[in-house]
Amino acid sequence: MANSKQARKRARQAEGRRVMKASQRSMVRTYVKRVIKAIQSGDHAEAMGAFKAAQPVIDRIADKDVMSKRKAARMKSRLNKRVKALAA
């Protein structure tokens, strides 16, 4: 347990950050699921639209260090590959 005033404040800040980041990670997962659902339905236009909506969200989360930039890039790349495969 945090004993000093400074340690108690750091604990409060860490908890606030944890809650915020959990919410943001959940939002990214929701956008990714929308893209995957559109891909599974086989509709290229819908999948492309969902991907274009998910892309800035993923980038924003990576900029805030909720997710690493490399993981975000990998996620976007894999989604884009699957969306492009629908067109072929």
PDB file of N, CA and C in Angstrom:
ATOM      1  N   MET A   1       0.842  -1.192   0.000  1.00  0.00           N
ATOM      2  CA  MET A   1       0.000   0.000   0.000  1.00  0.00           C
ATOM      3  C   MET A   1       0.879   1.244   0.000  1.00  0.00           C
ATOM      4  N   ALA A   2       0.433   2.264  -0.717  1.00  0.00           N
ATOM      5  CA  ALA A   2       1.196   3.507  -0.802  1.00  0.00           C
ATOM      6  C   ALA A   2       1.117   4.251   0.524  1.00  0.00           C
ATOM      7  N   ASN A   3       2.277   4.618   1.040  1.00  0.00           N
ATOM      8  CA  ASN A   3       2.311   5.270   2.348  1.00  0.00           C
ATOM      9  C   ASN A   3       2.507   6.777   2.273  1.00  0.00           C
ATOM     10  N   SER A   4       3.372   7.240   1.382  1.00  0.00           N
ATOM     11  CA  SER A   4       3.625   8.678   1.315  1.00  0.00           C
ATOM     12  C   SER A   4       2.551   9.356   0.467  1.00  0.00           C
ATOM     13  N   LYS A   5       2.461  10.655   0.637  1.00  0.00           N
ATOM     14  CA  LYS A   5       1.488  11.439  -0.111  1.00  0.00           C
ATOM     15  C   LYS A   5       1.745  11.312  -1.617  1.00  0.00           C
ATOM     16  N   GLN A   6       3.024  11.359  -1.985  1.00  0.00           N
ATOM     17  CA  GLN A   6       3.408  11.245  -3.397  1.00  0.00           C
ATOM     18  C   GLN A   6       3.017   9.882  -3.962  1.00  0.00           C
ATOM     19  N   ALA A   7       3.244   8.820  -3.186  1.00  0.00           N
ATOM     20  CA  ALA A   7       2.931   7.464  -3.646  1.00  0.00           C
ATOM     21  C   ALA A   7       1.424   7.277  -3.793  1.00  0.00           C
ATOM     22  N   ARG A   8       0.652   7.881  -2.902  1.00  0.00           N
ATOM     23  CA  ARG A   8      -0.824   7.780  -3.017  1.00  0.00           C
ATOM     24  C   ARG A   8      -1.298   8.477  -4.284  1.00  0.00           C
ATOM     25  N   LYS A   9      -0.703   9.627  -4.578  1.00  0.00           N
ATOM     26  CA  LYS A   9      -1.078  10.360  -5.798  1.00  0.00           C
ATOM     27  C   LYS A   9      -0.722   9.537  -7.042  1.00  0.00           C
ATOM     28  N   ARG A  10       0.470   8.953  -7.054  1.00  0.00           N
ATOM     29  CA  ARG A  10       0.880   8.142  -8.192  1.00  0.00           C
ATOM     30  C   ARG A  10      -0.062   6.954  -8.382  1.00  0.00           C
ATOM     31  N   ALA A  11      -0.510   6.374  -7.284  1.00  0.00           N
ATOM     32  CA  ALA A  11      -1.440   5.241  -7.359  1.00  0.00           C
ATOM     33  C   ALA A  11      -2.773   5.683  -7.963  1.00  0.00           C
ATOM     34  N   ARG A  12      -3.240   6.869  -7.555  1.00  0.00           N
ATOM     35  CA  ARG A  12      -4.488   7.404  -8.122  1.00  0.00           C
ATOM     36  C   ARG A  12      -4.336   7.649  -9.613  1.00  0.00           C
ATOM     37  N   GLN A  13      -3.214   8.243 -10.003  1.00  0.00           N
ATOM     38  CA  GLN A  13      -2.980   8.540 -11.414  1.00  0.00           C
ATOM     39  C   GLN A  13      -2.893   7.256 -12.236  1.00  0.00           C
ATOM     40  N   ALA A  14      -2.206   6.264 -11.685  1.00  0.00           N
ATOM     41  CA  ALA A  14      -2.051   4.994 -12.404  1.00  0.00           C
ATOM     42  C   ALA A  14      -3.408   4.326 -12.615  1.00  0.00           C
ATOM     43  N   GLU A  15      -4.260   4.373 -11.611  1.00  0.00           N
ATOM     44  CA  GLU A  15      -5.594   3.769 -11.730  1.00  0.00           C
ATOM     45  C   GLU A  15      -6.418   4.499 -12.787  1.00  0.00           C
ATOM     46  N   GLY A  16      -6.343   5.825 -12.789  1.00  0.00           N
ATOM     47  CA  GLY A  16      -7.065   6.603 -13.800  1.00  0.00           C
ATOM     48  C   GLY A  16      -6.595   6.264 -15.204  1.00  0.00           C
ATOM     49  N   ARG A  17      -5.271   6.144 -15.367  1.00  0.00           N
ATOM     50  CA  ARG A  17      -4.711   5.784 -16.667  1.00  0.00           C
ATOM     51  C   ARG A  17      -5.146   4.393 -17.093  1.00  0.00           C
ATOM     52  N   ARG A  18      -5.160   3.455 -16.140  1.00  0.00           N
ATOM     53  CA  ARG A  18      -5.540   2.079 -16.451  1.00  0.00           C
ATOM     54  C   ARG A  18      -6.976   2.025 -16.981  1.00  0.00           C
ATOM     55  N   VAL A  19      -7.875   2.741 -16.339  1.00  0.00           N
ATOM     56  CA  VAL A  19      -9.279   2.761 -16.755  1.00  0.00           C
ATOM     57  C   VAL A  19      -9.425   3.388 -18.140  1.00  0.00           C
ATOM     58  N   MET A  20      -8.716   4.497 -18.356  1.00  0.00           N
ATOM     59  CA  MET A  20      -8.784   5.199 -19.641  1.00  0.00           C
ATOM     60  C   MET A  20      -8.256   4.314 -20.772  1.00  0.00           C
ATOM     61  N   LYS A  21      -7.113   3.684 -20.533  1.00  0.00           N
ATOM     62  CA  LYS A  21      -6.509   2.845 -21.572  1.00  0.00           C
ATOM     63  C   LYS A  21      -7.358   1.621 -21.862  1.00  0.00           C
ATOM     64  N   ALA A  22      -8.014   1.064 -20.844  1.00  0.00           N
ATOM     65  CA  ALA A  22      -8.878  -0.099 -21.044  1.00  0.00           C
ATOM     66  C   ALA A  22     -10.035   0.272 -21.962  1.00  0.00           C
ATOM     67  N   SER A  23     -10.594   1.447 -21.740  1.00  0.00           N
ATOM     68  CA  SER A  23     -11.705   1.929 -22.565  1.00  0.00           C
ATOM     69  C   SER A  23     -11.250   2.123 -24.012  1.00  0.00           C
ATOM     70  N   GLN A  24     -10.073   2.698 -24.194  1.00  0.00           N
ATOM     71  CA  GLN A  24      -9.569   2.955 -25.541  1.00  0.00           C
ATOM     72  C   GLN A  24      -9.232   1.659 -26.271  1.00  0.00           C
ATOM     73  N   ARG A  25      -8.653   0.681 -25.547  1.00  0.00           N
ATOM     74  CA  ARG A  25      -8.361  -0.620 -26.164  1.00  0.00           C
ATOM     75  C   ARG A  25      -9.658  -1.294 -26.601  1.00  0.00           C
ATOM     76  N   SER A  26     -10.683  -1.174 -25.786  1.00  0.00           N
ATOM     77  CA  SER A  26     -11.978  -1.762 -26.111  1.00  0.00           C
ATOM     78  C   SER A  26     -12.549  -1.131 -27.386  1.00  0.00           C
ATOM     79  N   MET A  27     -12.393   0.188 -27.520  1.00  0.00           N
ATOM     80  CA  MET A  27     -12.892   0.888 -28.701  1.00  0.00           C
ATOM     81  C   MET A  27     -12.183   0.378 -29.960  1.00  0.00           C
ATOM     82  N   VAL A  28     -10.867   0.186 -29.874  1.00  0.00           N
ATOM     83  CA  VAL A  28     -10.109  -0.314 -31.024  1.00  0.00           C
ATOM     84  C   VAL A  28     -10.600  -1.702 -31.401  1.00  0.00           C
ATOM     85  N   ARG A  29     -10.796  -2.563 -30.406  1.00  0.00           N
ATOM     86  CA  ARG A  29     -11.269  -3.921 -30.676  1.00  0.00           C
ATOM     87  C   ARG A  29     -12.625  -3.895 -31.376  1.00  0.00           C
ATOM     88  N   THR A  30     -13.489  -2.971 -30.966  1.00  0.00           N
ATOM     89  CA  THR A  30     -14.814  -2.853 -31.590  1.00  0.00           C
ATOM     90  C   THR A  30     -14.688  -2.493 -33.067  1.00  0.00           C
ATOM     91  N   TYR A  31     -13.827  -1.525 -33.375  1.00  0.00           N
ATOM     92  CA  TYR A  31     -13.637  -1.120 -34.771  1.00  0.00           C
ATOM     93  C   TYR A  31     -13.051  -2.264 -35.597  1.00  0.00           C
ATOM     94  N   VAL A  32     -12.106  -2.991 -35.011  1.00  0.00           N
ATOM     95  CA  VAL A  32     -11.494  -4.119 -35.721  1.00  0.00           C
ATOM     96  C   VAL A  32     -12.532  -5.210 -35.975  1.00  0.00           C
ATOM     97  N   LYS A  33     -13.384  -5.461 -34.995  1.00  0.00           N
ATOM     98  CA  LYS A  33     -14.429  -6.476 -35.157  1.00  0.00           C
ATOM     99  C   LYS A  33     -15.394  -6.100 -36.273  1.00  0.00           C
ATOM    100  N   ARG A  34     -15.665  -4.807 -36.413  1.00  0.00           N
ATOM    101  CA  ARG A  34     -16.554  -4.355 -37.493  1.00  0.00           C
ATOM    102  C   ARG A  34     -15.939  -4.668 -38.856  1.00  0.00           C
ATOM    103  N   VAL A  35     -14.630  -4.446 -38.968  1.00  0.00           N
ATOM    104  CA  VAL A  35     -13.937  -4.735 -40.231  1.00  0.00           C
ATOM    105  C   VAL A  35     -13.997  -6.235 -40.504  1.00  0.00           C
ATOM    106  N   ILE A  36     -13.693  -7.043 -39.514  1.00  0.00           N
ATOM    107  CA  ILE A  36     -13.681  -8.500 -39.680  1.00  0.00           C
ATOM    108  C   ILE A  36     -15.071  -9.012 -40.051  1.00  0.00           C
ATOM    109  N   LYS A  37     -16.091  -8.452 -39.426  1.00  0.00           N
ATOM    110  CA  LYS A  37     -17.473  -8.863 -39.729  1.00  0.00           C
ATOM    111  C   LYS A  37     -17.822  -8.537 -41.182  1.00  0.00           C
ATOM    112  N   ALA A  38     -17.395  -7.360 -41.644  1.00  0.00           N
ATOM    113  CA  ALA A  38     -17.650  -6.963 -43.030  1.00  0.00           C
ATOM    114  C   ALA A  38     -16.889  -7.863 -43.995  1.00  0.00           C
ATOM    115  N   ILE A  39     -15.675  -8.259 -43.620  1.00  0.00           N
ATOM    116  CA  ILE A  39     -14.883  -9.158 -44.465  1.00  0.00           C
ATOM    117  C   ILE A  39     -15.578 -10.515 -44.566  1.00  0.00           C
ATOM    118  N   GLN A  40     -16.056 -11.010 -43.443  1.00  0.00           N
ATOM    119  CA  GLN A  40     -16.719 -12.314 -43.432  1.00  0.00           C
ATOM    120  C   GLN A  40     -18.031 -12.307 -44.203  1.00  0.00           C
ATOM    121  N   SER A  41     -18.691 -11.141 -44.261  1.00  0.00           N
ATOM    122  CA  SER A  41     -19.925 -11.059 -45.040  1.00  0.00           C
ATOM    123  C   SER A  41     -19.634 -11.056 -46.543  1.00  0.00           C
ATOM    124  N   GLY A  42     -18.372 -10.748 -46.906  1.00  0.00           N
ATOM    125  CA  GLY A  42     -17.975 -10.798 -48.319  1.00  0.00           C
ATOM    126  C   GLY A  42     -18.218  -9.509 -49.076  1.00  0.00           C
ATOM    127  N   ASP A  43     -18.644  -8.459 -48.391  1.00  0.00           N
ATOM    128  CA  ASP A  43     -18.932  -7.181 -49.046  1.00  0.00           C
ATOM    129  C   ASP A  43     -17.678  -6.293 -49.025  1.00  0.00           C
ATOM    130  N   HIS A  44     -17.043  -6.148 -50.182  1.00  0.00           N
ATOM    131  CA  HIS A  44     -15.788  -5.394 -50.250  1.00  0.00           C
ATOM    132  C   HIS A  44     -15.992  -3.926 -49.913  1.00  0.00           C
ATOM    133  N   ALA A  45     -17.052  -3.323 -50.418  1.00  0.00           N
ATOM    134  CA  ALA A  45     -17.285  -1.896 -50.170  1.00  0.00           C
ATOM    135  C   ALA A  45     -17.509  -1.625 -48.687  1.00  0.00           C
ATOM    136  N   GLU A  46     -18.282  -2.471 -48.056  1.00  0.00           N
ATOM    137  CA  GLU A  46     -18.548  -2.315 -46.617  1.00  0.00           C
ATOM    138  C   GLU A  46     -17.264  -2.531 -45.808  1.00  0.00           C
ATOM    139  N   ALA A  47     -16.485  -3.523 -46.204  1.00  0.00           N
ATOM    140  CA  ALA A  47     -15.227  -3.806 -45.510  1.00  0.00           C
ATOM    141  C   ALA A  47     -14.254  -2.641 -45.663  1.00  0.00           C
ATOM    142  N   MET A  48     -14.205  -2.073 -46.852  1.00  0.00           N
ATOM    143  CA  MET A  48     -13.314  -0.939 -47.097  1.00  0.00           C
ATOM    144  C   MET A  48     -13.735   0.265 -46.256  1.00  0.00           C
ATOM    145  N   GLY A  49     -15.030   0.502 -46.178  1.00  0.00           N
ATOM    146  CA  GLY A  49     -15.540   1.606 -45.361  1.00  0.00           C
ATOM    147  C   GLY A  49     -15.228   1.410 -43.882  1.00  0.00           C
ATOM    148  N   ALA A  50     -15.410   0.198 -43.401  1.00  0.00           N
ATOM    149  CA  ALA A  50     -15.119  -0.100 -42.001  1.00  0.00           C
ATOM    150  C   ALA A  50     -13.623   0.036 -41.724  1.00  0.00           C
ATOM    151  N   PHE A  51     -12.799  -0.387 -42.681  1.00  0.00           N
ATOM    152  CA  PHE A  51     -11.355  -0.279 -42.510  1.00  0.00           C
ATOM    153  C   PHE A  51     -10.919   1.182 -42.472  1.00  0.00           C
ATOM    154  N   LYS A  52     -11.496   1.998 -43.358  1.00  0.00           N
ATOM    155  CA  LYS A  52     -11.148   3.421 -43.380  1.00  0.00           C
ATOM    156  C   LYS A  52     -11.576   4.111 -42.083  1.00  0.00           C
ATOM    157  N   ALA A  53     -12.644   3.634 -41.460  1.00  0.00           N
ATOM    158  CA  ALA A  53     -13.071   4.196 -40.176  1.00  0.00           C
ATOM    159  C   ALA A  53     -12.162   3.731 -39.042  1.00  0.00           C
ATOM    160  N   ALA A  54     -11.663   2.496 -39.132  1.00  0.00           N
ATOM    161  CA  ALA A  54     -10.832   1.928 -38.067  1.00  0.00           C
ATOM    162  C   ALA A  54      -9.410   2.477 -38.085  1.00  0.00           C
ATOM    163  N   GLN A  55      -8.912   2.792 -39.263  1.00  0.00           N
ATOM    164  CA  GLN A  55      -7.521   3.219 -39.410  1.00  0.00           C
ATOM    165  C   GLN A  55      -7.144   4.415 -38.525  1.00  0.00           C
ATOM    166  N   PRO A  56      -7.878   5.527 -38.561  1.00  0.00           N
ATOM    167  CA  PRO A  56      -7.491   6.665 -37.712  1.00  0.00           C
ATOM    168  C   PRO A  56      -7.627   6.368 -36.218  1.00  0.00           C
ATOM    169  N   VAL A  57      -8.570   5.508 -35.860  1.00  0.00           N
ATOM    170  CA  VAL A  57      -8.748   5.145 -34.454  1.00  0.00           C
ATOM    171  C   VAL A  57      -7.520   4.377 -33.967  1.00  0.00           C
ATOM    172  N   ILE A  58      -7.065   3.430 -34.767  1.00  0.00           N
ATOM    173  CA  ILE A  58      -5.880   2.639 -34.414  1.00  0.00           C
ATOM    174  C   ILE A  58      -4.659   3.558 -34.297  1.00  0.00           C
ATOM    175  N   ASP A  59      -4.507   4.478 -35.243  1.00  0.00           N
ATOM    176  CA  ASP A  59      -3.372   5.407 -35.209  1.00  0.00           C
ATOM    177  C   ASP A  59      -3.409   6.292 -33.962  1.00  0.00           C
ATOM    178  N   ARG A  60      -4.592   6.777 -33.630  1.00  0.00           N
ATOM    179  CA  ARG A  60      -4.735   7.665 -32.474  1.00  0.00           C
ATOM    180  C   ARG A  60      -4.363   6.945 -31.175  1.00  0.00           C
ATOM    181  N   ILE A  61      -4.780   5.692 -31.073  1.00  0.00           N
ATOM    182  CA  ILE A  61      -4.476   4.910 -29.877  1.00  0.00           C
ATOM    183  C   ILE A  61      -2.966   4.637 -29.793  1.00  0.00           C
ATOM    184  N   ALA A  62      -2.343   4.410 -30.935  1.00  0.00           N
ATOM    185  CA  ALA A  62      -0.898   4.178 -30.949  1.00  0.00           C
ATOM    186  C   ALA A  62      -0.148   5.450 -30.552  1.00  0.00           C
ATOM    187  N   ASP A  63      -0.632   6.601 -30.992  1.00  0.00           N
ATOM    188  CA  ASP A  63       0.009   7.868 -30.637  1.00  0.00           C
ATOM    189  C   ASP A  63      -0.065   8.133 -29.140  1.00  0.00           C
ATOM    190  N   LYS A  64      -1.113   7.628 -28.502  1.00  0.00           N
ATOM    191  CA  LYS A  64      -1.286   7.836 -27.056  1.00  0.00           C
ATOM    192  C   LYS A  64      -0.582   6.770 -26.228  1.00  0.00           C
ATOM    193  N   ASP A  65       0.161   5.890 -26.882  1.00  0.00           N
ATOM    194  CA  ASP A  65       0.905   4.824 -26.209  1.00  0.00           C
ATOM    195  C   ASP A  65       0.016   3.841 -25.455  1.00  0.00           C
ATOM    196  N   VAL A  66      -1.217   3.698 -25.894  1.00  0.00           N
ATOM    197  CA  VAL A  66      -2.077   2.657 -25.332  1.00  0.00           C
ATOM    198  C   VAL A  66      -1.676   1.335 -25.970  1.00  0.00           C
ATOM    199  N   MET A  67      -1.266   1.426 -27.220  1.00  0.00           N
ATOM    200  CA  MET A  67      -0.815   0.268 -27.992  1.00  0.00           C
ATOM    201  C   MET A  67       0.479   0.705 -28.678  1.00  0.00           C
ATOM    202  N   SER A  68       1.410  -0.222 -28.845  1.00  0.00           N
ATOM    203  CA  SER A  68       2.664   0.164 -29.490  1.00  0.00           C
ATOM    204  C   SER A  68       2.419   0.488 -30.959  1.00  0.00           C
ATOM    205  N   LYS A  69       3.246   1.356 -31.496  1.00  0.00           N
ATOM    206  CA  LYS A  69       3.110   1.766 -32.897  1.00  0.00           C
ATOM    207  C   LYS A  69       3.296   0.577 -33.830  1.00  0.00           C
ATOM    208  N   ARG A  70       4.193  -0.328 -33.444  1.00  0.00           N
ATOM    209  CA  ARG A  70       4.436  -1.510 -34.282  1.00  0.00           C
ATOM    210  C   ARG A  70       3.216  -2.422 -34.311  1.00  0.00           C
ATOM    211  N   LYS A  71       2.595  -2.614 -33.170  1.00  0.00           N
ATOM    212  CA  LYS A  71       1.403  -3.469 -33.124  1.00  0.00           C
ATOM    213  C   LYS A  71       0.274  -2.845 -33.951  1.00  0.00           C
ATOM    214  N   ALA A  72       0.142  -1.526 -33.857  1.00  0.00           N
ATOM    215  CA  ALA A  72      -0.887  -0.831 -34.624  1.00  0.00           C
ATOM    216  C   ALA A  72      -0.636  -0.989 -36.121  1.00  0.00           C
ATOM    217  N   ALA A  73       0.616  -0.841 -36.534  1.00  0.00           N
ATOM    218  CA  ALA A  73       0.969  -0.974 -37.951  1.00  0.00           C
ATOM    219  C   ALA A  73       0.698  -2.399 -38.433  1.00  0.00           C
ATOM    220  N   ARG A  74       1.044  -3.375 -37.596  1.00  0.00           N
ATOM    221  CA  ARG A  74       0.828  -4.778 -37.942  1.00  0.00           C
ATOM    222  C   ARG A  74      -0.665  -5.075 -38.080  1.00  0.00           C
ATOM    223  N   MET A  75      -1.444  -4.529 -37.163  1.00  0.00           N
ATOM    224  CA  MET A  75      -2.894  -4.737 -37.186  1.00  0.00           C
ATOM    225  C   MET A  75      -3.507  -4.152 -38.462  1.00  0.00           C
ATOM    226  N   LYS A  76      -3.105  -2.914 -38.793  1.00  0.00           N
ATOM    227  CA  LYS A  76      -3.629  -2.260 -39.996  1.00  0.00           C
ATOM    228  C   LYS A  76      -3.216  -3.021 -41.250  1.00  0.00           C
ATOM    229  N   SER A  77      -1.983  -3.470 -41.275  1.00  0.00           N
ATOM    230  CA  SER A  77      -1.472  -4.190 -42.435  1.00  0.00           C
ATOM    231  C   SER A  77      -2.250  -5.487 -42.663  1.00  0.00           C
ATOM    232  N   ARG A  78      -2.473  -6.229 -41.596  1.00  0.00           N
ATOM    233  CA  ARG A  78      -3.187  -7.502 -41.727  1.00  0.00           C
ATOM    234  C   ARG A  78      -4.638  -7.300 -42.131  1.00  0.00           C
ATOM    235  N   LEU A  79      -5.273  -6.272 -41.574  1.00  0.00           N
ATOM    236  CA  LEU A  79      -6.659  -5.976 -41.952  1.00  0.00           C
ATOM    237  C   LEU A  79      -6.732  -5.567 -43.415  1.00  0.00           C
ATOM    238  N   ASN A  80      -5.799  -4.700 -43.827  1.00  0.00           N
ATOM    239  CA  ASN A  80      -5.788  -4.205 -45.202  1.00  0.00           C
ATOM    240  C   ASN A  80      -5.582  -5.356 -46.188  1.00  0.00           C
ATOM    241  N   LYS A  81      -4.708  -6.277 -45.829  1.00  0.00           N
ATOM    242  CA  LYS A  81      -4.437  -7.453 -46.691  1.00  0.00           C
ATOM    243  C   LYS A  81      -5.714  -8.270 -46.890  1.00  0.00           C
ATOM    244  N   ARG A  82      -6.471  -8.443 -45.799  1.00  0.00           N
ATOM    245  CA  ARG A  82      -7.717  -9.224 -45.892  1.00  0.00           C
ATOM    246  C   ARG A  82      -8.785  -8.497 -46.691  1.00  0.00           C
ATOM    247  N   VAL A  83      -8.845  -7.161 -46.554  1.00  0.00           N
ATOM    248  CA  VAL A  83      -9.833  -6.379 -47.311  1.00  0.00           C
ATOM    249  C   VAL A  83      -9.498  -6.425 -48.790  1.00  0.00           C
ATOM    250  N   LYS A  84      -8.215  -6.292 -49.142  1.00  0.00           N
ATOM    251  CA  LYS A  84      -7.791  -6.323 -50.544  1.00  0.00           C
ATOM    252  C   LYS A  84      -8.047  -7.684 -51.168  1.00  0.00           C
ATOM    253  N   ALA A  85      -7.955  -8.741 -50.359  1.00  0.00           N
ATOM    254  CA  ALA A  85      -8.177 -10.090 -50.873  1.00  0.00           C
ATOM    255  C   ALA A  85      -9.624 -10.268 -51.322  1.00  0.00           C
ATOM    256  N   LEU A  86     -10.538  -9.518 -50.741  1.00  0.00           N
ATOM    257  CA  LEU A  86     -11.961  -9.608 -51.141  1.00  0.00           C
ATOM    258  C   LEU A  86     -12.154  -9.113 -52.574  1.00  0.00           C
ATOM    259  N   ALA A  87     -11.405  -8.101 -52.955  1.00  0.00           N
ATOM    260  CA  ALA A  87     -11.573  -7.498 -54.286  1.00  0.00           C
ATOM    261  C   ALA A  87     -11.096  -8.452 -55.382  1.00  0.00           C
ATOM    262  N   ALA A  88     -10.138  -9.291 -55.033  1.00  0.00           N
ATOM    263  CA  ALA A  88      -9.573 -10.198 -56.054  1.00  0.00           C
ATOM    264  C   ALA A  88     -10.485 -11.361 -56.379  1.00  0.00           C
TER     265      ALA A  88
END
